[in-house]
Tab-separated table of C-alpha atoms in Angstrom:
chain	number	residue	atom	x	y	z
A	172	MET	CA	0.170	0.151	-0.007
A	173	LYS	CA	1.108	3.512	-0.915
A	174	LYS	CA	1.250	6.169	1.824
A	175	LEU	CA	0.999	9.883	0.956
A	176	THR	CA	2.338	12.074	3.883
A	177	PHE	CA	1.379	15.665	3.611
A	178	LEU	CA	4.006	16.327	5.945
A	179	MET	CA	7.405	14.845	5.579
A	180	ALA	CA	9.182	16.449	8.732
A	181	ALA	CA	9.417	14.174	11.857
A	182	ILE	CA	7.129	15.108	14.574
A	183	ALA	CA	8.562	16.420	17.512
A	184	ALA	CA	8.341	14.438	20.687
A	185	PHE	CA	6.043	15.456	23.099
A	186	SER	CA	7.881	15.427	26.338
A	187	LEU	CA	7.232	15.733	30.065
A	188	SER	CA	9.505	15.279	33.001
A	189	MET	CA	9.840	11.418	33.410
A	190	GLN	CA	9.425	11.669	37.208
A	191	ALA	CA	5.756	13.300	36.590
A	192	GLN	CA	4.034	10.959	34.030
A	193	THR	CA	5.084	8.723	31.244
A	194	VAL	CA	3.769	9.732	27.521
A	195	LYS	CA	2.094	7.060	25.733
A	196	GLU	CA	0.788	6.425	22.235
A	197	GLY	CA	-2.459	5.131	21.194
A	198	VAL	CA	-4.624	4.304	17.724
A	199	ILE	CA	-8.223	4.560	16.934
A	200	GLU	CA	-9.348	3.033	13.708
A	201	VAL	CA	-12.975	3.736	12.624
A	202	GLY	CA	-14.225	1.297	10.152
A	203	GLY	CA	-11.309	-1.129	10.224
A	204	PHE	CA	-8.710	0.830	8.559
A	205	THR	CA	-6.377	-1.780	8.618
A	206	ASN	CA	-8.615	-4.383	6.879
A	207	ALA	CA	-10.919	-1.655	4.907
A	208	SER	CA	-12.768	-3.483	2.366
A	209	GLU	CA	-15.863	-1.556	1.142
A	210	PHE	CA	-15.911	1.086	-1.552
A	211	TYR	CA	-18.256	4.165	-1.481
A	212	ASN	CA	-20.995	3.514	-3.774
A	213	GLY	CA	-22.687	6.461	-3.891
A	214	SER	CA	-22.456	9.772	-6.043
A	215	TYR	CA	-19.085	10.756	-7.204
A	216	PHE	CA	-19.760	14.136	-5.603
A	217	ASP	CA	-20.399	13.175	-2.120
A	218	MET	CA	-16.892	11.735	-1.116
A	219	ALA	CA	-15.074	12.324	2.215
A	220	PRO	CA	-12.411	13.715	2.619
A	221	THR	CA	-12.297	14.415	-1.164
A	222	ASN	CA	-12.931	13.245	-4.331
A	223	PHE	CA	-10.070	14.832	-6.560
A	224	TYR	CA	-12.968	15.119	-9.341
A	225	LEU	CA	-13.435	18.866	-8.997
A	226	ALA	CA	-10.935	21.695	-8.461
A	227	HIS	CA	-12.554	22.486	-5.090
A	228	THR	CA	-13.885	19.983	-2.292
A	229	GLY	CA	-14.482	20.277	1.270
A	230	ALA	CA	-15.670	17.822	3.977
A	231	GLN	CA	-16.719	18.025	7.575
A	232	MET	CA	-16.902	14.813	9.457
A	233	ILE	CA	-18.190	14.130	13.202
A	234	TYR	CA	-16.622	11.318	15.366
A	235	THR	CA	-18.561	10.885	18.050
A	236	PRO	CA	-17.780	9.822	21.737
A	237	ASP	CA	-18.731	6.264	21.164
A	238	LEU	CA	-16.342	6.113	18.246
A	239	LEU	CA	-13.643	7.888	20.152
A	240	ALA	CA	-14.404	5.487	23.245
A	241	ASP	CA	-10.616	4.554	23.559
A	242	PHE	CA	-9.918	8.179	24.822
A	243	GLU	CA	-11.950	7.572	28.182
A	244	GLY	CA	-9.933	7.502	31.229
A	245	LYS	CA	-6.761	9.009	29.479
A	246	ASP	CA	-5.069	12.354	30.499
A	247	ASN	CA	-3.656	14.954	28.174
A	248	VAL	CA	-5.051	13.159	24.866
A	249	GLN	CA	-3.507	14.841	21.794
A	250	ILE	CA	-4.359	13.789	18.352
A	251	THR	CA	-0.862	13.594	16.256
A	252	SER	CA	-2.153	12.109	12.973
A	253	ILE	CA	-5.132	11.382	10.791
A	254	SER	CA	-5.423	8.980	8.060
A	255	PHE	CA	-7.530	7.802	5.390
A	256	LYS	CA	-7.513	5.081	2.965
A	257	PHE	CA	-8.725	5.187	-1.263
A	258	TYR	CA	-7.967	2.845	-3.821
A	259	SER	CA	-6.665	4.476	-7.107
A	260	GLU	CA	-7.086	3.839	-10.608
A	261	SER	CA	-5.770	7.098	-11.918
A	262	TYR	CA	-3.082	8.186	-13.910
A	263	GLU	CA	-2.993	11.480	-12.673
A	264	ASP	CA	-0.423	13.503	-11.129
A	265	ILE	CA	-2.295	16.330	-9.339
A	266	ILE	CA	-1.370	19.249	-6.753
A	267	ARG	CA	-3.839	20.099	-4.053
A	268	ASN	CA	-3.672	22.856	-1.372
A	269	VAL	CA	-4.615	20.778	1.792
A	270	LYS	CA	-6.153	22.519	5.093
A	271	VAL	CA	-7.159	21.090	8.089
A	272	TYR	CA	-9.178	22.521	10.888
A	273	LEU	CA	-9.979	20.723	14.281
A	274	HIS	CA	-12.246	21.413	17.290
A	275	GLU	CA	-14.250	19.281	19.624
A	276	SER	CA	-17.913	19.777	20.027
A	277	ASP	CA	-20.579	18.412	22.201
A	278	ALA	CA	-22.576	17.665	19.094
A	279	VAL	CA	-23.224	14.020	17.719
A	280	GLU	CA	-24.963	15.216	14.538
A	281	PHE	CA	-25.313	18.069	12.365
A	282	ALA	CA	-27.948	20.628	13.118
A	283	LYS	CA	-30.652	21.441	10.711
A	284	ASN	CA	-32.302	25.004	10.304
A	285	GLU	CA	-35.919	25.518	10.453
A	286	ASP	CA	-36.714	24.304	6.848
A	287	GLY	CA	-35.163	20.933	7.870
A	288	ILE	CA	-31.484	21.674	5.993
A	289	LYS	CA	-28.587	20.563	7.333
A	290	GLN	CA	-25.808	22.803	8.390
A	291	PHE	CA	-22.150	22.710	8.373
A	292	PHE	CA	-20.313	23.533	11.614
A	293	SER	CA	-18.385	27.011	11.723
A	294	PHE	CA	-14.247	26.222	11.549
A	295	ASP	CA	-11.424	28.480	12.424
A	296	ASN	CA	-8.947	26.341	14.200
A	297	LEU	CA	-6.455	25.531	11.571
A	298	ALA	CA	-4.255	22.842	12.304
A	299	TYR	CA	-2.380	21.918	9.201
A	300	ILE	CA	-1.773	23.751	5.844
A	301	ASP	CA	0.368	22.582	2.980
A	302	ASN	CA	0.495	22.177	-0.786
A	303	TYR	CA	1.108	18.547	-1.983
A	304	GLY	CA	1.669	16.782	-5.135
A	305	ILE	CA	-0.154	13.606	-5.503
A	306	ASP	CA	1.302	11.091	-8.007
A	307	LEU	CA	-1.515	8.801	-8.642
A	308	LEU	CA	0.283	7.155	-11.436
A	309	ASN	CA	2.664	5.640	-9.350
A	310	CYS	CA	-0.061	4.483	-7.027
A	311	TYR	CA	-2.321	2.842	-9.868
A	312	GLY	CA	-4.143	-0.258	-8.709
A	313	GLU	CA	-3.254	0.245	-5.176
A	314	ASP	CA	-4.547	0.979	-1.778
A	315	VAL	CA	-3.257	4.534	-1.054
A	316	GLU	CA	-3.097	6.115	2.587
A	317	ILE	CA	-3.215	9.795	2.800
A	318	GLN	CA	-1.565	10.736	6.211
A	319	ILE	CA	-2.020	14.213	7.659
A	320	PRO	CA	0.404	14.517	10.612
A	321	LEU	CA	0.089	17.338	12.847
A	322	SER	CA	3.788	19.132	13.979
A	323	SER	CA	4.467	19.244	17.713
A	324	SER	CA	3.126	22.914	17.609
A	325	SER	CA	-0.581	22.008	16.195
A	326	MET	CA	-1.327	18.764	17.961
A	327	PHE	CA	-4.844	18.933	18.696
A	328	ALA	CA	-5.718	18.393	22.414
A	329	ILE	CA	-9.160	16.993	22.836
A	330	THR	CA	-11.325	16.135	26.037
A	331	PRO	CA	-12.436	12.566	26.305
A	332	GLY	CA	-16.341	12.357	26.201
A	333	LYS	CA	-16.475	15.186	23.362
A	334	SER	CA	-16.981	14.719	19.583
A	335	LEU	CA	-13.939	15.552	17.156
A	336	VAL	CA	-15.452	17.321	14.352
A	337	VAL	CA	-12.933	17.401	11.236
A	338	THR	CA	-13.092	20.149	8.514
A	339	ILE	CA	-10.653	19.289	5.178
A	340	VAL	CA	-10.534	21.570	2.174
A	341	PHE	CA	-8.687	20.371	-0.993
A	342	ASP	CA	-8.344	22.996	-3.614
A	343	ALA	CA	-6.785	23.069	-6.943
A	344	GLN	CA	-5.808	26.126	-9.136
A	345	ASP	CA	-8.191	24.990	-11.597
A	346	ASP	CA	-10.569	21.759	-13.095
A	347	ASP	CA	-7.710	20.804	-15.350
A	348	ASN	CA	-5.890	19.129	-12.970
A	349	CYS	CA	-8.428	16.482	-11.720
A	350	THR	CA	-9.303	12.772	-11.836
A	351	MET	CA	-12.186	10.950	-13.416
A	352	GLY	CA	-14.821	10.379	-10.946
A	353	SER	CA	-14.676	6.825	-11.115
A	354	ASP	CA	-10.681	6.680	-10.758
A	355	TYR	CA	-11.053	7.396	-6.998
A	356	ALA	CA	-12.809	5.246	-4.418
A	357	PRO	CA	-12.148	5.726	-0.943
A	358	PHE	CA	-13.080	3.174	1.620
A	359	TYR	CA	-15.961	3.571	3.822
A	360	THR	CA	-17.581	2.718	7.144
A	361	SER	CA	-20.698	0.586	6.609
A	362	GLY	CA	-23.543	1.853	8.846
A	363	ILE	CA	-22.061	5.093	9.927
A	364	GLY	CA	-23.956	7.351	7.936
A	365	GLY	CA	-25.035	10.959	8.086
A	366	LYS	CA	-21.624	11.626	10.031
A	367	ALA	CA	-19.895	13.455	6.838
A	368	MET	CA	-21.097	16.043	4.613
A	369	THR	CA	-19.279	17.231	1.520
A	370	TYR	CA	-18.868	20.432	-0.697
A	371	THR	CA	-17.766	20.408	-4.300
A	372	ASP	CA	-17.303	23.010	-6.871
A	373	ASN	CA	-15.110	23.874	-9.807
A	374	THR	CA	-15.020	27.635	-9.257
A	375	GLU	CA	-15.247	28.678	-5.590
A	376	SER	CA	-13.796	26.741	-2.660
A	377	PHE	CA	-15.332	25.656	0.765
A	378	ILE	CA	-13.647	28.231	2.565
A	379	ASP	CA	-14.947	31.112	0.257
A	380	TYR	CA	-18.401	29.504	0.628
A	381	ALA	CA	-18.114	29.177	4.346
A	382	GLN	CA	-17.475	33.166	4.093
A	383	GLY	CA	-20.665	33.717	2.020
A	384	SER	CA	-24.400	34.545	2.867
A	385	ASP	CA	-25.410	30.740	2.293
A	386	PHE	CA	-23.095	29.396	5.051
A	387	PRO	CA	-23.541	27.028	7.152
A	388	ASN	CA	-26.586	25.525	5.081
A	389	ALA	CA	-26.052	22.731	2.892
A	390	THR	CA	-28.318	22.033	-0.127
A	391	ALA	CA	-27.954	19.932	-3.410
A	392	MET	CA	-28.070	22.904	-5.300
A	393	LEU	CA	-24.977	24.176	-3.685
A	394	GLY	CA	-22.787	20.763	-4.386
A	395	CYS	CA	-23.468	19.522	-1.030
A	396	GLY	CA	-23.539	15.723	0.026
A	397	THR	CA	-25.539	15.548	3.248
A	398	ASN	CA	-25.867	12.109	4.208
A	399	VAL	CA	-22.145	10.651	3.667
A	400	GLU	CA	-20.818	7.627	5.573
A	401	LEU	CA	-17.356	8.357	7.410
A	402	PRO	CA	-14.421	7.152	5.536
A	403	VAL	CA	-12.152	4.750	7.087
A	404	THR	CA	-10.015	6.516	9.333
A	405	ARG	CA	-6.916	6.089	11.535
A	406	ILE	CA	-6.326	8.690	14.445
A	407	GLU	CA	-3.153	8.394	16.209
A	408	TYR	CA	-2.880	10.148	19.486
A	409	ILE	CA	-0.677	10.501	22.560
A	410	TYR	CA	-1.600	10.580	26.266
A	411	THR	CA	-0.016	10.798	29.713
A	412	GLU	CA	-0.430	8.367	32.501
A	413	GLY	CA	0.955	8.453	36.071
A	414	PRO	CA	0.771	10.962	38.709
A	415	ALA	CA	-0.884	14.518	37.816
A	416	SER	CA	1.620	16.425	39.982
A	417	ILE	CA	5.155	16.063	41.191
A	418	ARG	CA	5.680	16.596	44.959
A	419	GLY	CA	7.316	20.113	45.191
A	420	ASP	CA	6.689	21.323	41.877
A	421	VAL	CA	4.891	23.969	43.077
A	422	ASN	CA	4.698	26.167	39.573
A	423	HIS	CA	3.933	22.925	37.683
A	424	ASP	CA	6.681	23.243	35.007
A	425	GLN	CA	7.806	19.635	35.403
A	426	LEU	CA	11.078	20.780	37.714
A	427	VAL	CA	11.602	21.091	41.451
A	428	ASN	CA	14.249	23.805	42.132
A	429	ILE	CA	14.327	27.352	43.777
A	430	SER	CA	11.640	28.851	41.410
A	431	ASP	CA	9.169	26.412	43.479
A	432	VAL	CA	10.499	27.746	46.721
A	433	THR	CA	9.974	31.249	45.952
A	434	ALA	CA	6.188	30.400	44.628
A	435	LEU	CA	5.458	28.566	47.624
A	436	ILE	CA	6.733	31.415	50.010
A	437	ASP	CA	4.822	33.501	48.030
A	438	PHE	CA	1.506	31.670	48.626
A	439	VAL	CA	2.069	31.036	52.221
A	440	LEU	CA	2.659	35.169	52.521
A	441	THR	CA	-0.436	36.010	50.367
A	442	GLY	CA	-2.701	32.978	50.128
A	443	ASN	CA	-2.662	33.696	46.370
A	444	ALA	CA	-3.088	30.203	44.523
A	445	GLU	CA	-3.857	30.986	41.014
A	446	SER	CA	-0.641	30.305	39.601
A	447	ILE	CA	0.461	27.074	41.913
A	448	ASP	CA	0.004	23.202	41.938
A	449	LEU	CA	-1.686	22.659	45.477
A	450	GLU	CA	-1.380	19.107	45.368
A	451	ALA	CA	2.363	19.556	44.594
A	452	ALA	CA	2.722	22.403	47.168
A	453	ASP	CA	2.218	19.785	50.011
A	454	CYS	CA	5.828	19.115	50.349
A	455	ASN	CA	5.877	17.550	53.841
A	456	LEU	CA	2.651	15.240	53.175
A	457	ILE	CA	0.650	16.848	55.927
A	458	ASP	CA	-2.866	18.419	55.357
A	459	GLY	CA	-2.237	22.040	55.262
A	460	ILE	CA	0.228	24.232	53.116
A	461	ASN	CA	2.350	26.366	55.638
A	462	ILE	CA	5.960	27.326	56.465
A	463	ALA	CA	6.833	23.554	57.526
A	464	ASP	CA	6.197	22.738	53.649
A	465	VAL	CA	8.752	25.532	52.704
A	466	THR	CA	11.345	24.119	54.811
A	467	ALA	CA	10.453	20.475	53.430
A	468	LEU	CA	10.890	22.122	49.988
A	469	ILE	CA	13.927	23.551	50.806
A	470	ASP	CA	15.637	20.567	52.661
A	471	PHE	CA	15.122	18.675	49.136
A	472	VAL	CA	16.196	21.173	46.687
A	473	LEU	CA	19.708	21.283	48.658
A	474	GLY	CA	19.672	17.662	49.401
A	475	GLY	CA	17.809	15.867	46.914
A	476	THR	CA	16.067	13.556	49.213
A	477	TRP	CA	12.305	14.099	50.910
């Protein structure tokens, strides 16, 4: 299987002090990503995350808490990569400007207006942007993975129990650099219908549409597919495991040093707890935070043992 990675630079490590928490990796596969077998067989226009058939396509997808159940019980969950899979029978070499927007939501469905027309979510949290050339000739007759990794500065933190809304926009300069509709077949998750919506046009981008007066309404006249199944998706993420606080790390910077002594003294004198970790400030492990904790912290900073 070919793998098209939109960001070739290595993802920087997500680091925390090892004495506090351990960083672990996890993977969620929606629709059996590894063993995907079912192609989307609806309209060429209603394909998520893109169809490469028109110059401008966009898609919004809702990954509900039940699909993201692996996040439950985990701390500091951050999404590092989102991948999709399709089958290519194209001889084209195409270029797309790709933008990805992520946000979390309490919604599990797309809303409808008073006329029963589905509505897109607003989006402004840009997580990824790049121009990428896709040589589908080199992938002819193969499953292809499109991977969208997020850099260390754009990894997306999500709260377990929330839905993940993914907005993806693929733009070509014009309609000359597109595939035939039948040359591109994304793999889909059977039975998870209506969790994606699409937009297709040869002249106006989804972003331009989203800034117009018709947005957020999605209608067939506007080139929108409103009852699309989720594409098979792999979501890679990291999370932390271990104690939430380091004893003595009063200012919560994953280190224990003289800065923590200063912060603790300030708290004892003023009672201002706005910028300190109260659990970590209980240095002598006796209920209440007072001058005895300051003494215990100073002894640790000087001697290295509690």
